[in-house]
């Protein structure tokens, strides 16, 4: 600290002296230049008042004028830059490119400060134009560095005095400032009580120390609060977590895990260890493992992970995987349904093909069997197409464009007219207001066609189907007077391969409404159904 005070003091004062010397040198140099400019202007007046005497403009006239100007250098220059006379040199080159000469030719007067190529020293030049000649006067001008060089001895003396003063002042500062501070700091560090400053100058230091002690106390309280918060967070986690030490000793357990394991905090007994010994056998083995268990109608995964940092310890994480398990069940149902739906046409194709290939079929039966094979293969092909169409809905990420709902509704009605007329079903269109939706034409066609086709397929003979396009409320309504849907099956009609009436020979695959539901989910539309058995069903799509 003492050395730092000394070095800082020296650096500041040295820098101040250096800057003072530099600025004073610049000011002094500028004053010298300005004084020389005034002298040259006075000398030029001497020429103007006696132009007849120096009309020859040769070396002699230049030397005479230089004598009267106190030894200033005099140069006579023709307008083309040729030197006609000079007081200090002979055989000079053309001066048309000199700065002061160019300025005099352009504006009548020119000034410049530079080193003379002839004399080898810095000169101040003053050039003035008179009719057919230029008169240039020059005097020696001290450079900034020469002025500074002359000041160096005085500057050095000041630096020596400054160093001595800094050493003396730093010694006084240490005795008068640092020693009380050191004593005060020692006292503050050696006691737990709040400290007081020995004099007003150290009040801020005392306040800072007191504040630090209060902050430390507060941090300790916050640390305890954070521990409480950690327990609150753990207890409110949906997933259960427990850390077991050696011999299944519970090191940490949250509320969810305690409930699922049947843990009693007071006794430390885990009831689950009695009902599910396999789980705790895996915990004792200290190997990574996962078990799936059912509890209160929910499905949980028990994941065991050994802790290398603590000997014999393991972490048990219990996750609710009911949704994932349900998704897996749906997938398995889907595979089973597809297998079942494909089995019937494949059996027909295989059986009748085998009969025909064996050659034991009468000619009049071959045509009949071929028709059965053709129909079965068509049904199989339609089933595969529907499955592919259903799977492609989500992967189609092409941008949509404006689509006229009424146009596709009319197209669907026209396509189902033939099937409807065979059973005496009336299919009607009701466009209350135009409706345009941003989607893709194939998606809108798939949605409307499936709704209208189902309305005809599950209708009664002689019934009606009404397709309503309501642009004001942005919705499409397909209503029928068909067989209706039982209340307990309403939620399942959008499942894949599900049909309401399996006894009716509709030829469907149970994918139509599943496709409609998936299209609506992808596009963000809402689809609802209202139905009554024996009265009919109404499907509404809100865009």
Short mmCIF file of C-alpha atoms in Angstrom, two decimals:
data_model
loop_
_atom_site.label_atom_id
_atom_site.label_comp_id
_atom_site.label_asym_id
_atom_site.label_seq_id
_atom_site.Cartn_x
_atom_site.Cartn_y
_atom_site.Cartn_z
CA UNK A 1 0.00 0.00 0.00
CA UNK A 2 2.85 2.37 0.84
CA UNK A 3 4.61 1.68 -2.45
CA UNK A 4 1.33 2.09 -4.30
CA UNK A 5 0.72 5.53 -2.78
CA UNK A 6 4.27 6.59 -3.65
CA UNK A 7 4.08 5.29 -7.21
CA UNK A 8 0.66 6.84 -7.85
CA UNK A 9 1.81 10.18 -6.47
CA UNK A 10 4.97 10.14 -8.58
CA UNK A 11 3.09 9.07 -11.69
CA UNK A 12 0.46 11.78 -11.33
CA UNK A 13 2.95 14.58 -10.69
CA UNK A 14 5.36 13.39 -13.40
CA UNK A 15 2.52 13.24 -15.88
CA UNK A 16 1.35 16.68 -14.84
CA UNK A 17 4.84 18.15 -15.30
CA UNK A 18 5.26 16.44 -18.66
CA UNK A 19 1.94 17.74 -19.92
CA UNK A 20 2.73 21.22 -18.59
CA UNK A 21 6.09 21.20 -20.36
CA UNK A 22 4.51 20.03 -23.61
CA UNK A 23 1.69 22.56 -23.60
CA UNK A 24 3.96 25.43 -22.54
CA UNK A 25 6.39 24.48 -25.33
CA UNK A 26 3.60 24.49 -27.92
CA UNK A 27 2.33 27.85 -26.68
CA UNK A 28 5.86 29.34 -26.67
CA UNK A 29 6.56 27.97 -30.17
CA UNK A 30 3.33 29.41 -31.52
CA UNK A 31 4.17 32.78 -29.95
CA UNK A 32 7.61 32.72 -31.64
CA UNK A 33 6.04 31.93 -35.03
CA UNK A 34 3.51 34.72 -34.60
CA UNK A 35 6.26 37.19 -33.60
CA UNK A 36 8.31 36.23 -36.66
CA UNK A 37 5.24 36.71 -38.88
CA UNK A 38 4.84 40.25 -37.54
CA UNK A 39 8.55 40.98 -38.11
CA UNK A 40 8.39 39.67 -41.69
CA UNK A 41 5.33 41.84 -42.38
CA UNK A 42 7.28 44.91 -41.15
CA UNK A 43 10.32 43.94 -43.28
CA UNK A 44 8.05 43.60 -46.34
CA UNK A 45 6.87 47.20 -45.78
CA UNK A 46 10.51 48.27 -45.99
CA UNK A 47 10.70 46.75 -49.46
CA UNK A 48 7.42 48.30 -50.56
CA UNK A 49 8.57 51.78 -49.51
CA UNK A 50 11.88 51.46 -51.41
CA UNK A 51 11.03 49.35 -54.46
CA UNK A 52 13.15 51.55 -56.81
CA UNK A 53 16.34 50.68 -54.91
CA UNK A 54 15.78 46.95 -55.29
CA UNK A 55 14.29 46.96 -58.81
CA UNK A 56 17.20 44.87 -60.17
CA UNK A 57 15.89 41.87 -58.23
CA UNK A 58 19.32 40.22 -58.34
CA UNK A 59 21.57 38.77 -55.64
CA UNK A 60 22.99 42.17 -54.79
CA UNK A 61 19.55 43.71 -54.32
CA UNK A 62 18.55 40.68 -52.20
CA UNK A 63 21.67 41.06 -50.00
CA UNK A 64 21.04 44.79 -49.53
CA UNK A 65 17.39 44.22 -48.56
CA UNK A 66 18.45 41.38 -46.20
CA UNK A 67 20.84 43.76 -44.44
CA UNK A 68 18.08 46.30 -43.88
CA UNK A 69 15.74 43.50 -42.65
CA UNK A 70 18.11 42.47 -39.87
CA UNK A 71 19.63 39.52 -41.73
CA UNK A 72 16.40 37.93 -42.92
CA UNK A 73 16.83 35.83 -46.03
CA UNK A 74 15.52 37.54 -49.16
CA UNK A 75 14.63 35.80 -52.42
CA UNK A 76 13.36 37.39 -55.67
CA UNK A 77 11.31 34.97 -57.82
CA UNK A 78 9.86 35.47 -61.30
CA UNK A 79 6.22 34.60 -61.91
CA UNK A 80 7.25 31.36 -63.59
CA UNK A 81 9.10 30.27 -60.42
CA UNK A 82 12.63 31.13 -61.55
CA UNK A 83 14.83 32.55 -58.76
CA UNK A 84 16.38 35.85 -59.97
CA UNK A 85 18.15 36.74 -56.73
CA UNK A 86 18.81 35.35 -53.25
CA UNK A 87 20.68 36.79 -50.27
CA UNK A 88 22.22 33.52 -49.06
CA UNK A 89 22.48 31.07 -51.97
CA UNK A 90 23.02 30.91 -55.68
CA UNK A 91 21.96 28.65 -58.58
CA UNK A 92 18.65 27.75 -56.93
CA UNK A 93 16.12 25.62 -58.80
CA UNK A 94 12.62 26.59 -59.87
CA UNK A 95 10.45 27.54 -56.84
CA UNK A 96 7.02 27.35 -58.50
CA UNK A 97 6.19 24.23 -56.45
CA UNK A 98 6.92 25.83 -53.06
CA UNK A 99 3.87 26.20 -50.82
CA UNK A 100 4.28 29.93 -50.10
CA UNK A 101 4.98 30.66 -53.81
CA UNK A 102 1.83 28.82 -54.94
CA UNK A 103 -0.29 30.73 -52.39
CA UNK A 104 1.22 34.08 -53.45
CA UNK A 105 0.55 33.35 -57.12
CA UNK A 106 -3.04 32.41 -56.32
CA UNK A 107 -3.93 34.98 -53.65
CA UNK A 108 -1.13 37.54 -53.59
CA UNK A 109 0.30 36.41 -50.19
CA UNK A 110 1.67 33.07 -49.01
CA UNK A 111 3.01 31.67 -45.71
CA UNK A 112 4.83 28.43 -44.90
CA UNK A 113 6.99 26.84 -42.16
CA UNK A 114 9.40 24.07 -43.21
CA UNK A 115 13.00 22.92 -43.39
CA UNK A 116 15.05 24.69 -46.02
CA UNK A 117 16.66 22.26 -48.49
CA UNK A 118 19.41 24.81 -49.05
CA UNK A 119 20.20 25.88 -45.46
CA UNK A 120 19.16 22.69 -43.63
CA UNK A 121 17.15 24.41 -40.87
CA UNK A 122 13.46 25.27 -40.22
CA UNK A 123 12.40 28.63 -41.67
CA UNK A 124 9.26 30.78 -41.68
CA UNK A 125 8.57 31.98 -45.23
CA UNK A 126 6.54 35.04 -46.25
CA UNK A 127 5.98 35.56 -49.99
CA UNK A 128 4.15 38.45 -51.63
CA UNK A 129 3.37 39.15 -55.30
CA UNK A 130 4.27 42.53 -56.90
CA UNK A 131 3.38 43.04 -60.56
CA UNK A 132 5.94 40.88 -62.42
CA UNK A 133 7.90 39.49 -59.49
CA UNK A 134 7.53 37.67 -56.13
CA UNK A 135 9.41 38.79 -53.03
CA UNK A 136 10.00 36.13 -50.38
CA UNK A 137 11.37 36.83 -46.90
CA UNK A 138 12.43 34.09 -44.45
CA UNK A 139 13.71 33.95 -40.89
CA UNK A 140 14.91 31.01 -38.80
CA UNK A 141 12.14 29.50 -36.66
CA UNK A 142 12.85 27.32 -33.63
CA UNK A 143 11.18 23.87 -33.80
CA UNK A 144 8.95 22.51 -31.07
CA UNK A 145 11.60 19.93 -30.15
CA UNK A 146 14.34 22.55 -29.91
CA UNK A 147 12.21 24.65 -27.59
CA UNK A 148 11.47 21.56 -25.51
CA UNK A 149 15.15 20.62 -25.46
CA UNK A 150 16.08 23.99 -23.95
CA UNK A 151 13.50 23.38 -21.19
CA UNK A 152 14.76 19.91 -20.26
CA UNK A 153 17.24 21.02 -17.59
CA UNK A 154 14.58 23.01 -15.79
CA UNK A 155 12.11 20.12 -16.19
CA UNK A 156 14.65 17.67 -14.74
CA UNK A 157 15.15 19.86 -11.70
CA UNK A 158 11.42 20.01 -11.14
CA UNK A 159 11.19 16.20 -11.42
CA UNK A 160 13.88 15.71 -8.77
CA UNK A 161 12.10 18.09 -6.40
CA UNK A 162 8.79 16.36 -7.19
CA UNK A 163 10.20 12.90 -6.36
CA UNK A 164 11.50 14.16 -3.01
CA UNK A 165 8.15 15.79 -2.23
CA UNK A 166 6.24 12.62 -3.17
CA UNK A 167 8.38 10.46 -0.87
CA UNK A 168 7.86 12.84 1.98
CA UNK A 169 4.08 13.16 1.37
CA UNK A 170 3.62 9.39 1.05
CA UNK A 171 5.43 8.89 4.37
CA UNK A 172 3.09 11.39 6.01
CA UNK A 173 0.05 9.73 4.38
CA UNK A 174 1.05 6.34 5.72
CA UNK A 175 1.46 7.65 9.23
CA UNK A 176 -1.64 9.85 9.29
CA UNK A 177 -4.07 7.71 7.24
CA UNK A 178 -3.02 4.10 6.81
CA UNK A 179 -1.95 3.31 10.38
CA UNK A 180 -5.37 4.27 11.86
CA UNK A 181 -7.10 2.33 9.08
CA UNK A 182 -4.99 -0.77 9.74
CA UNK A 183 -5.72 -0.58 13.46
CA UNK A 184 -9.41 -0.07 12.76
CA UNK A 185 -9.48 -3.03 10.36
CA UNK A 186 -7.76 -5.28 12.89
CA UNK A 187 -10.31 -4.33 15.51
CA UNK A 188 -13.25 -4.84 13.13
CA UNK A 189 -12.02 -8.30 12.11
CA UNK A 190 -11.44 -9.47 15.67
CA UNK A 191 -14.94 -8.88 17.07
CA UNK A 192 -18.42 -10.03 16.18
CA UNK A 193 -20.04 -6.89 17.56
CA UNK A 194 -20.80 -3.87 15.41
CA UNK A 195 -17.83 -1.49 15.21
CA UNK A 196 -17.54 2.26 15.49
CA UNK A 197 -15.13 4.50 13.58
CA UNK A 198 -12.39 6.16 15.67
CA UNK A 199 -13.04 9.45 13.80
CA UNK A 200 -15.61 10.70 11.24
CA UNK A 201 -13.40 10.00 8.21
CA UNK A 202 -13.86 6.26 8.77
CA UNK A 203 -17.64 6.34 9.27
CA UNK A 204 -18.23 4.91 5.76
CA UNK A 205 -15.80 2.07 6.45
CA UNK A 206 -17.54 1.26 9.72
CA UNK A 207 -20.91 1.35 8.01
CA UNK A 208 -19.64 -0.98 5.29
CA UNK A 209 -18.34 -3.48 7.85
CA UNK A 210 -21.61 -3.36 9.78
CA UNK A 211 -23.52 -3.81 6.52
CA UNK A 212 -21.38 -6.80 5.58
CA UNK A 213 -22.12 -8.42 8.92
CA UNK A 214 -25.83 -7.83 8.44
CA UNK A 215 -25.62 -9.21 4.89
CA UNK A 216 -23.79 -12.29 6.10
CA UNK A 217 -26.46 -12.91 8.67
CA UNK A 218 -29.13 -12.42 6.03
CA UNK A 219 -27.38 -14.83 3.65
CA UNK A 220 -27.30 -17.48 6.33
CA UNK A 221 -31.03 -17.00 6.88
CA UNK A 222 -31.63 -17.16 3.10
CA UNK A 223 -29.58 -20.34 2.86
CA UNK A 224 -31.82 -21.93 5.48
CA UNK A 225 -34.84 -20.63 3.58
CA UNK A 226 -33.52 -22.13 0.33
CA UNK A 227 -33.25 -25.50 2.01
CA UNK A 228 -36.88 -25.19 3.03
CA UNK A 229 -37.77 -24.14 -0.53
CA UNK A 230 -35.93 -27.17 -1.94
CA UNK A 231 -38.06 -29.43 0.22
CA UNK A 232 -41.19 -27.56 -0.93
CA UNK A 233 -40.22 -28.02 -4.58
CA UNK A 234 -39.42 -31.70 -4.10
CA UNK A 235 -42.67 -32.30 -2.29
CA UNK A 236 -44.67 -30.61 -5.08
CA UNK A 237 -43.02 -32.51 -7.93
CA UNK A 238 -45.42 -34.70 -9.87
CA UNK A 239 -42.66 -37.26 -10.24
CA UNK A 240 -41.53 -39.15 -7.19
CA UNK A 241 -37.89 -39.08 -6.16
CA UNK A 242 -36.07 -40.93 -3.42
CA UNK A 243 -32.40 -41.43 -2.56
CA UNK A 244 -31.52 -44.64 -0.73
CA UNK A 245 -28.31 -45.30 1.13
CA UNK A 246 -26.91 -48.61 2.27
CA UNK A 247 -29.46 -51.19 3.39
CA UNK A 248 -32.30 -49.17 1.81
CA UNK A 249 -31.90 -46.32 4.29
CA UNK A 250 -33.86 -43.30 3.06
CA UNK A 251 -31.55 -40.27 2.64
CA UNK A 252 -34.06 -38.04 0.83
CA UNK A 253 -37.63 -38.61 -0.34
CA UNK A 254 -40.33 -36.28 -1.64
CA UNK A 255 -44.05 -36.38 -0.99
CA UNK A 256 -45.00 -38.13 -4.24
CA UNK A 257 -42.47 -40.92 -3.71
CA UNK A 258 -43.49 -41.30 -0.06
CA UNK A 259 -47.12 -41.82 -1.12
CA UNK A 260 -46.31 -44.29 -3.92
CA UNK A 261 -43.87 -46.26 -1.75
CA UNK A 262 -45.98 -46.15 1.40
CA UNK A 263 -43.21 -44.44 3.37
CA UNK A 264 -43.79 -43.51 7.02
CA UNK A 265 -41.41 -40.72 8.04
CA UNK A 266 -41.73 -41.37 11.76
CA UNK A 267 -41.01 -45.09 11.66
CA UNK A 268 -38.91 -45.11 8.46
CA UNK A 269 -40.85 -48.16 7.21
CA UNK A 270 -41.49 -48.54 3.46
CA UNK A 271 -44.64 -50.61 2.98
CA UNK A 272 -43.88 -51.09 -0.72
CA UNK A 273 -40.87 -53.20 0.22
CA UNK A 274 -43.30 -55.83 1.52
CA UNK A 275 -45.76 -55.77 -1.38
CA UNK A 276 -43.16 -55.37 -4.15
CA UNK A 277 -39.93 -57.08 -3.06
CA UNK A 278 -38.65 -57.19 -6.67
CA UNK A 279 -38.33 -53.40 -6.74
CA UNK A 280 -36.21 -53.20 -3.62
CA UNK A 281 -34.19 -56.20 -4.63
CA UNK A 282 -33.09 -54.22 -7.70
CA UNK A 283 -32.26 -51.20 -5.50
CA UNK A 284 -29.93 -53.39 -3.43
CA UNK A 285 -28.18 -54.69 -6.55
CA UNK A 286 -27.00 -51.13 -7.41
CA UNK A 287 -27.45 -51.64 -11.14
CA UNK A 288 -29.48 -49.39 -13.50
CA UNK A 289 -32.95 -50.84 -13.97
CA UNK A 290 -36.52 -49.86 -14.84
CA UNK A 291 -39.80 -51.42 -13.71
CA UNK A 292 -43.37 -50.59 -14.71
CA UNK A 293 -46.14 -50.83 -12.13
CA UNK A 294 -49.88 -50.02 -11.89
CA UNK A 295 -51.15 -48.01 -8.92
CA UNK A 296 -54.66 -46.55 -8.43
CA UNK A 297 -55.48 -46.90 -12.12
CA UNK A 298 -52.26 -45.08 -13.20
CA UNK A 299 -49.10 -46.48 -14.80
CA UNK A 300 -45.69 -45.62 -13.33
CA UNK A 301 -42.10 -46.31 -14.35
CA UNK A 302 -39.67 -46.94 -11.48
CA UNK A 303 -36.18 -46.04 -12.69
CA UNK A 304 -33.20 -46.99 -10.50
CA UNK A 305 -29.80 -45.26 -10.96
CA UNK A 306 -26.73 -45.98 -8.79
CA UNK A 307 -24.90 -43.01 -7.21
CA UNK A 308 -21.14 -43.39 -7.58
CA UNK A 309 -20.33 -40.50 -5.23
CA UNK A 310 -22.02 -42.20 -2.27
CA UNK A 311 -21.13 -45.80 -1.53
CA UNK A 312 -24.13 -48.10 -1.70
CA UNK A 313 -26.53 -45.29 -2.66
CA UNK A 314 -29.12 -45.28 -5.44
CA UNK A 315 -31.67 -42.80 -6.82
CA UNK A 316 -35.21 -43.95 -7.50
CA UNK A 317 -37.21 -41.77 -9.92
CA UNK A 318 -40.92 -42.56 -10.28
CA UNK A 319 -42.60 -41.15 -13.40
CA UNK A 320 -46.26 -41.20 -14.36
CA UNK A 321 -46.29 -42.76 -17.85
CA UNK A 322 -50.04 -43.32 -18.10
CA UNK A 323 -50.28 -41.24 -21.31
CA UNK A 324 -47.35 -43.09 -22.91
CA UNK A 325 -48.79 -46.43 -21.91
CA UNK A 326 -52.13 -45.44 -23.39
CA UNK A 327 -50.41 -44.41 -26.62
CA UNK A 328 -48.70 -47.78 -26.75
CA UNK A 329 -52.05 -49.50 -26.19
CA UNK A 330 -53.59 -47.50 -29.04
CA UNK A 331 -50.68 -48.48 -31.28
CA UNK A 332 -51.12 -52.15 -30.46
CA UNK A 333 -54.88 -51.85 -31.05
CA UNK A 334 -54.16 -50.21 -34.38
CA UNK A 335 -51.86 -53.03 -35.44
CA UNK A 336 -54.44 -55.60 -34.30
CA UNK A 337 -57.26 -53.82 -36.16
CA UNK A 338 -55.24 -53.52 -39.35
CA UNK A 339 -54.36 -57.22 -39.14
CA UNK A 340 -58.00 -58.12 -38.61
CA UNK A 341 -59.26 -55.88 -41.44
CA UNK A 342 -56.70 -57.27 -43.88
CA UNK A 343 -57.20 -60.88 -42.87
CA UNK A 344 -60.71 -61.22 -44.37
CA UNK A 345 -59.90 -60.06 -47.96
CA UNK A 346 -56.56 -61.87 -47.88
CA UNK A 347 -58.28 -65.11 -46.82
CA UNK A 348 -60.79 -64.78 -49.65
CA UNK A 349 -58.08 -64.04 -52.22
CA UNK A 350 -55.88 -66.90 -51.01
CA UNK A 351 -58.72 -69.46 -50.74
CA UNK A 352 -60.42 -68.86 -54.07
CA UNK A 353 -57.08 -68.49 -55.87
CA UNK A 354 -56.05 -71.87 -54.51
CA UNK A 355 -59.30 -73.46 -55.72
CA UNK A 356 -58.87 -72.02 -59.21
CA UNK A 357 -55.18 -73.03 -59.33
CA UNK A 358 -56.05 -76.59 -58.34
CA UNK A 359 -58.17 -76.90 -61.49
CA UNK A 360 -61.13 -78.51 -59.77
CA UNK A 361 -63.54 -75.61 -60.27
CA UNK A 362 -66.24 -75.79 -62.85
CA UNK A 363 -65.99 -73.23 -65.67
CA UNK A 364 -69.22 -71.51 -64.67
CA UNK A 365 -67.80 -70.96 -61.13
CA UNK A 366 -64.47 -69.50 -62.23
CA UNK A 367 -66.11 -66.20 -63.20
CA UNK A 368 -67.88 -66.05 -59.84
CA UNK A 369 -64.69 -66.79 -57.89
CA UNK A 370 -62.69 -64.28 -59.96
CA UNK A 371 -65.27 -61.63 -59.06
CA UNK A 372 -64.89 -62.46 -55.37
CA UNK A 373 -61.09 -62.19 -55.68
CA UNK A 374 -61.42 -58.88 -57.54
CA UNK A 375 -63.73 -57.41 -54.90
CA UNK A 376 -61.50 -58.63 -52.05
CA UNK A 377 -58.38 -57.16 -53.66
CA UNK A 378 -60.23 -53.89 -54.24
CA UNK A 379 -61.23 -53.77 -50.59
CA UNK A 380 -57.64 -54.55 -49.55
CA UNK A 381 -56.31 -51.82 -51.86
CA UNK A 382 -58.84 -49.33 -50.51
CA UNK A 383 -57.85 -50.21 -46.96
CA UNK A 384 -54.14 -49.64 -47.68
CA UNK A 385 -54.94 -46.35 -49.42
CA UNK A 386 -56.99 -45.15 -46.45
CA UNK A 387 -54.22 -46.07 -44.00
CA UNK A 388 -51.61 -44.25 -46.10
CA UNK A 389 -53.88 -41.23 -46.42
CA UNK A 390 -54.44 -41.17 -42.66
CA UNK A 391 -50.69 -41.38 -41.95
CA UNK A 392 -49.80 -38.69 -44.52
CA UNK A 393 -52.05 -36.00 -43.02
CA UNK A 394 -49.58 -34.85 -40.34
CA UNK A 395 -46.46 -35.12 -42.55
CA UNK A 396 -48.01 -32.85 -45.21
CA UNK A 397 -46.55 -29.46 -44.24
CA UNK A 398 -47.18 -27.58 -47.51
CA UNK A 399 -48.69 -24.11 -47.16
CA UNK A 400 -52.44 -23.67 -47.55
CA UNK A 401 -54.41 -21.33 -49.79
CA UNK A 402 -58.02 -20.03 -49.89
CA UNK A 403 -60.52 -22.85 -50.53
CA UNK A 404 -64.27 -22.49 -51.26
CA UNK A 405 -66.01 -24.89 -48.85
CA UNK A 406 -69.32 -24.78 -50.75
CA UNK A 407 -67.62 -25.95 -53.96
CA UNK A 408 -66.21 -29.06 -52.34
CA UNK A 409 -69.46 -29.72 -50.50
CA UNK A 410 -71.31 -29.65 -53.85
CA UNK A 411 -68.71 -32.00 -55.33
CA UNK A 412 -69.19 -34.48 -52.47
CA UNK A 413 -73.00 -34.31 -52.82
CA UNK A 414 -72.75 -35.03 -56.57
CA UNK A 415 -70.45 -38.00 -55.95
CA UNK A 416 -72.88 -39.57 -53.43
CA UNK A 417 -76.04 -38.89 -55.47
CA UNK A 418 -75.93 -42.27 -57.27
CA UNK A 419 -75.48 -44.26 -54.04
CA UNK A 420 -78.19 -42.18 -52.35
CA UNK A 421 -80.73 -42.62 -55.16
CA UNK A 422 -80.36 -46.42 -55.02
CA UNK A 423 -81.76 -46.29 -51.49
CA UNK A 424 -84.15 -43.40 -51.99
CA UNK A 425 -82.06 -41.01 -49.86
CA UNK A 426 -82.38 -37.29 -50.56
CA UNK A 427 -79.13 -35.27 -50.40
CA UNK A 428 -79.58 -31.48 -50.19
CA UNK A 429 -77.27 -28.44 -50.16
CA UNK A 430 -77.97 -25.28 -48.15
CA UNK A 431 -75.47 -22.42 -48.60
CA UNK A 432 -76.47 -19.72 -46.10
CA UNK A 433 -73.37 -17.60 -46.88
CA UNK A 434 -70.13 -18.19 -48.83
CA UNK A 435 -67.28 -19.64 -46.78
CA UNK A 436 -63.57 -19.52 -47.65
CA UNK A 437 -61.01 -21.41 -45.54
CA UNK A 438 -57.21 -21.37 -45.81
CA UNK A 439 -56.18 -25.00 -46.29
CA UNK A 440 -55.48 -27.34 -49.20
CA UNK A 441 -58.02 -28.62 -51.67
CA UNK A 442 -57.18 -32.30 -51.04
CA UNK A 443 -57.69 -31.85 -47.30
CA UNK A 444 -61.03 -30.09 -47.70
CA UNK A 445 -62.17 -32.72 -50.24
CA UNK A 446 -61.17 -35.55 -47.87
CA UNK A 447 -63.03 -33.97 -44.94
CA UNK A 448 -66.29 -33.18 -46.77
CA UNK A 449 -66.35 -36.43 -48.76
CA UNK A 450 -65.96 -38.57 -45.63
CA UNK A 451 -68.70 -36.71 -43.75
CA UNK A 452 -71.20 -36.85 -46.63
CA UNK A 453 -70.30 -40.47 -47.48
CA UNK A 454 -70.87 -41.55 -43.85
CA UNK A 455 -74.17 -39.66 -43.71
CA UNK A 456 -75.42 -41.64 -46.74
CA UNK A 457 -73.84 -44.95 -45.72
CA UNK A 458 -75.40 -45.02 -42.22
CA UNK A 459 -78.75 -43.52 -43.26
CA UNK A 460 -82.11 -45.21 -43.49
CA UNK A 461 -83.69 -46.03 -46.83
CA UNK A 462 -85.76 -43.02 -47.89
CA UNK A 463 -83.95 -40.75 -45.42
CA UNK A 464 -82.37 -37.33 -45.99
CA UNK A 465 -78.90 -35.77 -45.79
CA UNK A 466 -78.53 -31.99 -45.45
CA UNK A 467 -75.20 -30.28 -46.05
CA UNK A 468 -75.17 -26.70 -44.73
CA UNK A 469 -72.44 -24.13 -45.44
CA UNK A 470 -72.73 -21.27 -42.92
CA UNK A 471 -70.19 -18.57 -43.86
CA UNK A 472 -71.42 -16.12 -41.23
CA UNK A 473 -70.51 -18.50 -38.39
CA UNK A 474 -67.67 -20.18 -40.37
CA UNK A 475 -68.93 -23.71 -40.04
CA UNK A 476 -69.96 -26.76 -42.10
CA UNK A 477 -72.87 -28.92 -40.91
CA UNK A 478 -73.68 -32.43 -42.22
CA UNK A 479 -76.96 -33.80 -40.80
CA UNK A 480 -78.65 -37.13 -41.55
CA UNK A 481 -81.76 -39.06 -40.50
CA UNK A 482 -79.87 -42.32 -40.14
CA UNK A 483 -79.41 -44.97 -37.47
CA UNK A 484 -77.80 -42.61 -34.96
CA UNK A 485 -75.01 -43.29 -32.48
CA UNK A 486 -75.47 -44.70 -28.97
CA UNK A 487 -74.36 -42.27 -26.25
CA UNK A 488 -71.73 -44.66 -24.91
CA UNK A 489 -70.10 -44.89 -28.36
CA UNK A 490 -70.02 -41.20 -29.28
CA UNK A 491 -66.45 -40.73 -28.04
CA UNK A 492 -65.19 -43.77 -29.93
CA UNK A 493 -66.55 -43.05 -33.41
CA UNK A 494 -63.39 -41.12 -34.30
CA UNK A 495 -61.13 -44.08 -33.40
CA UNK A 496 -59.43 -45.90 -36.24
CA UNK A 497 -61.26 -48.98 -37.55
CA UNK A 498 -64.25 -48.37 -35.31
CA UNK A 499 -67.76 -48.76 -36.78
CA UNK A 500 -71.05 -48.15 -34.98
CA UNK A 501 -73.09 -50.94 -36.58
CA UNK A 502 -70.93 -53.90 -37.54
CA UNK A 503 -73.99 -55.83 -38.72
CA UNK A 504 -74.60 -53.45 -41.65
CA UNK A 505 -72.80 -54.31 -44.86
CA UNK A 506 -71.46 -50.82 -45.46
CA UNK A 507 -68.11 -51.79 -46.93
CA UNK A 508 -66.31 -49.21 -44.79
CA UNK A 509 -62.97 -49.55 -43.04
CA UNK A 510 -63.70 -47.47 -39.95
CA UNK A 511 -61.12 -44.85 -41.02
CA UNK A 512 -63.36 -42.13 -42.47
CA UNK A 513 -64.15 -40.27 -39.24
CA UNK A 514 -60.63 -40.93 -37.92
CA UNK A 515 -59.29 -39.10 -40.99
CA UNK A 516 -61.79 -36.26 -40.41
CA UNK A 517 -60.72 -35.95 -36.78
CA UNK A 518 -57.03 -35.92 -37.64
CA UNK A 519 -57.50 -33.32 -40.39
CA UNK A 520 -59.36 -31.08 -37.96
CA UNK A 521 -56.60 -31.46 -35.35
CA UNK A 522 -53.85 -30.61 -37.84
CA UNK A 523 -55.67 -27.54 -39.19
CA UNK A 524 -56.89 -26.33 -35.80
CA UNK A 525 -60.57 -26.86 -36.57
CA UNK A 526 -63.16 -28.03 -34.05
CA UNK A 527 -65.47 -30.96 -34.86
CA UNK A 528 -68.45 -31.96 -32.74
CA UNK A 529 -71.26 -34.52 -33.11
CA UNK A 530 -74.84 -34.66 -31.81
CA UNK A 531 -76.74 -37.91 -32.28
CA UNK A 532 -79.78 -39.86 -31.17
CA UNK A 533 -80.34 -43.53 -31.89
CA UNK A 534 -83.00 -44.04 -34.57
CA UNK A 535 -83.26 -40.26 -35.26
CA UNK A 536 -79.97 -39.31 -36.90
CA UNK A 537 -76.65 -37.55 -36.39
CA UNK A 538 -75.34 -34.03 -36.98
CA UNK A 539 -71.62 -33.38 -37.50
CA UNK A 540 -70.42 -29.76 -37.20
CA UNK A 541 -66.98 -28.48 -38.25
CA UNK A 542 -66.09 -25.01 -36.97
CA UNK A 543 -63.29 -23.36 -38.95
#
